[in-house]
PDB file of N, CA and C in Angstrom:
ATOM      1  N   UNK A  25      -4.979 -20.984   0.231  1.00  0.00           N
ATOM      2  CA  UNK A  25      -4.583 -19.765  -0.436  1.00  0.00           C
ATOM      3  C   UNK A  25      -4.397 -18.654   0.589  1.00  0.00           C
ATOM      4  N   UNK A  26      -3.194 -17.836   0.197  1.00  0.00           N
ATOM      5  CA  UNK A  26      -3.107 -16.394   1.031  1.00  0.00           C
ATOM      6  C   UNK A  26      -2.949 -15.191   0.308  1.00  0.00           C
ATOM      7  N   UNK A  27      -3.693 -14.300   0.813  1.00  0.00           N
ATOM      8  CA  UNK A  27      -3.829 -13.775   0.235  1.00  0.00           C
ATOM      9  C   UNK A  27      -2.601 -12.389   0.940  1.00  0.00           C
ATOM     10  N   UNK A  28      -1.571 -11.868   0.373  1.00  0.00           N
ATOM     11  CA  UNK A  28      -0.534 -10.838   0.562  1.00  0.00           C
ATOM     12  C   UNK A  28      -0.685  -9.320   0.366  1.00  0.00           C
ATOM     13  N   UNK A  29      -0.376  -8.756   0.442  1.00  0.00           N
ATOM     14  CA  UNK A  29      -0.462  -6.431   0.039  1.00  0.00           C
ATOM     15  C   UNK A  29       0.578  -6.464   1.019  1.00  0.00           C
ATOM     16  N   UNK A  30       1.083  -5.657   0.081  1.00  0.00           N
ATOM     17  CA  UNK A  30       2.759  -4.762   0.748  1.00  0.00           C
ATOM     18  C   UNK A  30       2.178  -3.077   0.272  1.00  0.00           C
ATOM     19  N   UNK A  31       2.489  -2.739   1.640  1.00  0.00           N
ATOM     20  CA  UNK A  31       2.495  -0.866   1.581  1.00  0.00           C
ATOM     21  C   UNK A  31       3.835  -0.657   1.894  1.00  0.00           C
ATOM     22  N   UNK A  32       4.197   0.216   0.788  1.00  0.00           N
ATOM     23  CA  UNK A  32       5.243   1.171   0.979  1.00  0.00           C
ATOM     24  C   UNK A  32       5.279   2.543   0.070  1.00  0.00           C
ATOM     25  N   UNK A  33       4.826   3.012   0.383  1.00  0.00           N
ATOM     26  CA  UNK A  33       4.259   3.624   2.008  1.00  0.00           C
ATOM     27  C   UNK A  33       2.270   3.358   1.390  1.00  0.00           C
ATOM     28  N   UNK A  34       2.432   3.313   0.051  1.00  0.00           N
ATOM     29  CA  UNK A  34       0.952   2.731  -0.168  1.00  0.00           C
ATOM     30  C   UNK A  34       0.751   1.483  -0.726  1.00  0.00           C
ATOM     31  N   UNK A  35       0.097   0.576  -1.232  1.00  0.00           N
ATOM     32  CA  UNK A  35      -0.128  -0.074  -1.842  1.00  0.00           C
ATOM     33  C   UNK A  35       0.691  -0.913  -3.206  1.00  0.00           C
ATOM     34  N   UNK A  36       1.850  -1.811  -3.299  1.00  0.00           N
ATOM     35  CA  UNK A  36       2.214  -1.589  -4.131  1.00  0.00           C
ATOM     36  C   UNK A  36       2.547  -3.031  -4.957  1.00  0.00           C
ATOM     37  N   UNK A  37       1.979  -3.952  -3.586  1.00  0.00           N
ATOM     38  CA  UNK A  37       2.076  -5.152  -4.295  1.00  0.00           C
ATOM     39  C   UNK A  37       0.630  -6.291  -3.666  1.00  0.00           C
ATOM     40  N   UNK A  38      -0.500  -6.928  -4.485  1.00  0.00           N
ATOM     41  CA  UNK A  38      -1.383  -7.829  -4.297  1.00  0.00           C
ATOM     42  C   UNK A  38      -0.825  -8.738  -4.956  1.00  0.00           C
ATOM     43  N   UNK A  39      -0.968 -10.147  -4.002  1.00  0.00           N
ATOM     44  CA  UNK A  39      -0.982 -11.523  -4.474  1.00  0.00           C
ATOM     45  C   UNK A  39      -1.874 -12.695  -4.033  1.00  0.00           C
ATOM     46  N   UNK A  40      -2.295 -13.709  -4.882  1.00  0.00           N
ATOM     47  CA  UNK A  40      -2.757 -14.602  -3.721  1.00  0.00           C
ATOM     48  C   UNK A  40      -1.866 -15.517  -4.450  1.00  0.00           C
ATOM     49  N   UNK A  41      -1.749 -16.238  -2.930  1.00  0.00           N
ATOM     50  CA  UNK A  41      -0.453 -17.571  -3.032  1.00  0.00           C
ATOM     51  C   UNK A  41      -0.878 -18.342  -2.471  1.00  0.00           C
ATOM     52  N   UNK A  42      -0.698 -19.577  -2.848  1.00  0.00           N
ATOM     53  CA  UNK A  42      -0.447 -21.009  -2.546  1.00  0.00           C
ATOM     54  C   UNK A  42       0.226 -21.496  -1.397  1.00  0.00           C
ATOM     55  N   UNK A  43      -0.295 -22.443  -0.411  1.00  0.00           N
ATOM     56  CA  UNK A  43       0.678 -22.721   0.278  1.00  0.00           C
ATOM     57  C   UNK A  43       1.107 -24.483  -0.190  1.00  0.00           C
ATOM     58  N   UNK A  44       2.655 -24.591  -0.622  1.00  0.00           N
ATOM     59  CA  UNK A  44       3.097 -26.145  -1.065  1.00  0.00           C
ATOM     60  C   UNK A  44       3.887 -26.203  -0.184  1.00  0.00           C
ATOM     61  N   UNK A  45       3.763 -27.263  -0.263  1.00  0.00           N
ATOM     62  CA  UNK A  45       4.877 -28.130   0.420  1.00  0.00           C
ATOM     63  C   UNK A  45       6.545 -28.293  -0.313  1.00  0.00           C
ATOM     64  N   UNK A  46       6.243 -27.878  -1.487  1.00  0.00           N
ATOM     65  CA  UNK A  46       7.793 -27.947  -2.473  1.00  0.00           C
ATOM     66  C   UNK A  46       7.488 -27.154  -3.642  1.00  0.00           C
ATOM     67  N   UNK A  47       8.377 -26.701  -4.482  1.00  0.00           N
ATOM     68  CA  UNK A  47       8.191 -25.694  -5.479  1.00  0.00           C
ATOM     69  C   UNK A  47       7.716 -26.786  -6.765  1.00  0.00           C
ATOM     70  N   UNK A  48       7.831 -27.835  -6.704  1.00  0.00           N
ATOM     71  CA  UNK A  48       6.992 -28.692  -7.925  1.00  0.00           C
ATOM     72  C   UNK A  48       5.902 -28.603  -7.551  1.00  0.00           C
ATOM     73  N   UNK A  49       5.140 -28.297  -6.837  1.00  0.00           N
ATOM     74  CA  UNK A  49       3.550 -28.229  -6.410  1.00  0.00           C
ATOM     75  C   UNK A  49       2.805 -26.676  -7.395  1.00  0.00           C
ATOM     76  N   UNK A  50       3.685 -26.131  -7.518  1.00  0.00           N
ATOM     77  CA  UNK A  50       3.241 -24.631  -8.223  1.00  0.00           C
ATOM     78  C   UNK A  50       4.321 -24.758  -9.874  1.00  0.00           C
ATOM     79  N   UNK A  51       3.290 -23.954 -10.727  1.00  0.00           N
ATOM     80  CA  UNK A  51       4.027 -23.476 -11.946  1.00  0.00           C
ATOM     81  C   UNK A  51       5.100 -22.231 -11.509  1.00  0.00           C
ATOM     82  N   UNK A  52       5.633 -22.526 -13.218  1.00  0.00           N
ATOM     83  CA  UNK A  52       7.142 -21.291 -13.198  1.00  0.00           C
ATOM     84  C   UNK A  52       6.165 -20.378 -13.203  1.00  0.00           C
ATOM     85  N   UNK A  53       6.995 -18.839 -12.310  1.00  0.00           N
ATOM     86  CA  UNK A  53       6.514 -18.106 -12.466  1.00  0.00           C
ATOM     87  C   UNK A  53       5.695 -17.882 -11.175  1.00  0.00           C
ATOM     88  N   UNK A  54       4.633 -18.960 -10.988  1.00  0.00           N
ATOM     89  CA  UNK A  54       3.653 -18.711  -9.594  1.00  0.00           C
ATOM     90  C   UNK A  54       4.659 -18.379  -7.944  1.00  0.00           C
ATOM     91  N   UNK A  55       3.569 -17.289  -6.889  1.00  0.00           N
ATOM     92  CA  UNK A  55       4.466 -17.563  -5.975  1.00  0.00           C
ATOM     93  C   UNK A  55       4.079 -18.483  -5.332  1.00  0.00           C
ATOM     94  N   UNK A  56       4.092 -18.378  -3.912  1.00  0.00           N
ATOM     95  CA  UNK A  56       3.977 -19.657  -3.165  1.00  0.00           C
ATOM     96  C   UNK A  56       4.378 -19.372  -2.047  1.00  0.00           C
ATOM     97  N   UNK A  57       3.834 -19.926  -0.133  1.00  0.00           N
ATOM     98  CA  UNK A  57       4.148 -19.852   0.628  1.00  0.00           C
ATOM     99  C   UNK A  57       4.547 -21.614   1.420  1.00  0.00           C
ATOM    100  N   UNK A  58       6.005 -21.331   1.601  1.00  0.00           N
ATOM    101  CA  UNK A  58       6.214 -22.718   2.484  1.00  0.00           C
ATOM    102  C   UNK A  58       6.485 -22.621   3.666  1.00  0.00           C
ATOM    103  N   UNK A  59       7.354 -24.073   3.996  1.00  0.00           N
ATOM    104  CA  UNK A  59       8.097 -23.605   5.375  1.00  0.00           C
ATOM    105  C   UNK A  59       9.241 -24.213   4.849  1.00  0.00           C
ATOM    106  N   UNK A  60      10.426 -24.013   4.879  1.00  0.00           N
ATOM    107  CA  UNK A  60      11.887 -23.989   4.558  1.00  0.00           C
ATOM    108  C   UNK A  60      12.687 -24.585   5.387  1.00  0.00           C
ATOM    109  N   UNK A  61      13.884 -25.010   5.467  1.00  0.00           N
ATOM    110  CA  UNK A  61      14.352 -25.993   6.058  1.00  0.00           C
ATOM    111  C   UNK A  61      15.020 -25.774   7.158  1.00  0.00           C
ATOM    112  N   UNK A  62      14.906 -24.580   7.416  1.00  0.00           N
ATOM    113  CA  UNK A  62      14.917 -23.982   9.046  1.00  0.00           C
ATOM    114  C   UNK A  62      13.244 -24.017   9.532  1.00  0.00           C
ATOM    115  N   UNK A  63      12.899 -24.607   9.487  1.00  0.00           N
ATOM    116  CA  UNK A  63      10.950 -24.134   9.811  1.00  0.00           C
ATOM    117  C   UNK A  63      11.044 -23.479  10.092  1.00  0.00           C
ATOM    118  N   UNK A  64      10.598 -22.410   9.159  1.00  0.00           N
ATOM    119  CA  UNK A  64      10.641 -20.420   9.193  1.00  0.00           C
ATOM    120  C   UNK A  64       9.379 -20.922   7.773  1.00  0.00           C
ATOM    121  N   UNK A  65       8.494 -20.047   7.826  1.00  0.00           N
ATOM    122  CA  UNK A  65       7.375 -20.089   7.218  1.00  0.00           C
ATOM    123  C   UNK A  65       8.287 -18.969   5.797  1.00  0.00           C
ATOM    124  N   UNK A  66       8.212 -19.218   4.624  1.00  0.00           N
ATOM    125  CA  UNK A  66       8.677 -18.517   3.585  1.00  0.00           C
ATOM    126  C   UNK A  66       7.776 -18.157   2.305  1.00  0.00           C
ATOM    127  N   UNK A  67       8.304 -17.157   1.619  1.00  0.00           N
ATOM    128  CA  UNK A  67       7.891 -17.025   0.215  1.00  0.00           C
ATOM    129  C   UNK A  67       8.418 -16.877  -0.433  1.00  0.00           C
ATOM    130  N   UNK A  68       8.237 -17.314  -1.960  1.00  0.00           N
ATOM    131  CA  UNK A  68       9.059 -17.461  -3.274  1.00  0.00           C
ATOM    132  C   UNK A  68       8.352 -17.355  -4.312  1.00  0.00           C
ATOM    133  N   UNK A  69       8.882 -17.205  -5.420  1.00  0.00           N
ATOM    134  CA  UNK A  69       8.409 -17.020  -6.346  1.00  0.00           C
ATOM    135  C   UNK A  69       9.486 -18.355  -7.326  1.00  0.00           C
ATOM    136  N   UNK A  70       8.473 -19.502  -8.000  1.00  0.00           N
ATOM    137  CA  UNK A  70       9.163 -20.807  -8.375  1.00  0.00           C
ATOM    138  C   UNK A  70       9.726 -20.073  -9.524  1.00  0.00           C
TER     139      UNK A  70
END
């Protein structure tokens, strides 16, 4: 699990995410951290 916060310019987004290997590993809706098919580490929301 990771845990995310975006400031702009304060506080405006908490998440904790998952790291899968593919978006069938998480429900609709959940986000999720992978690595993508450039291996570039990513996030999504399935």
């Amino acid at each position: 699990m990771i845990q995310n916060t975006v400031y702009w310019p304060k506080e405006t987004y908490r998440n904790i995410m998952v790291y899968a290997k593919s978006f069938v590993d998480v429900y609709v809706g959940e986000t999720l951290v992978y690595v993508n098919s450039l291996d570039n580490l990513a996030v999504a929301i399935n």
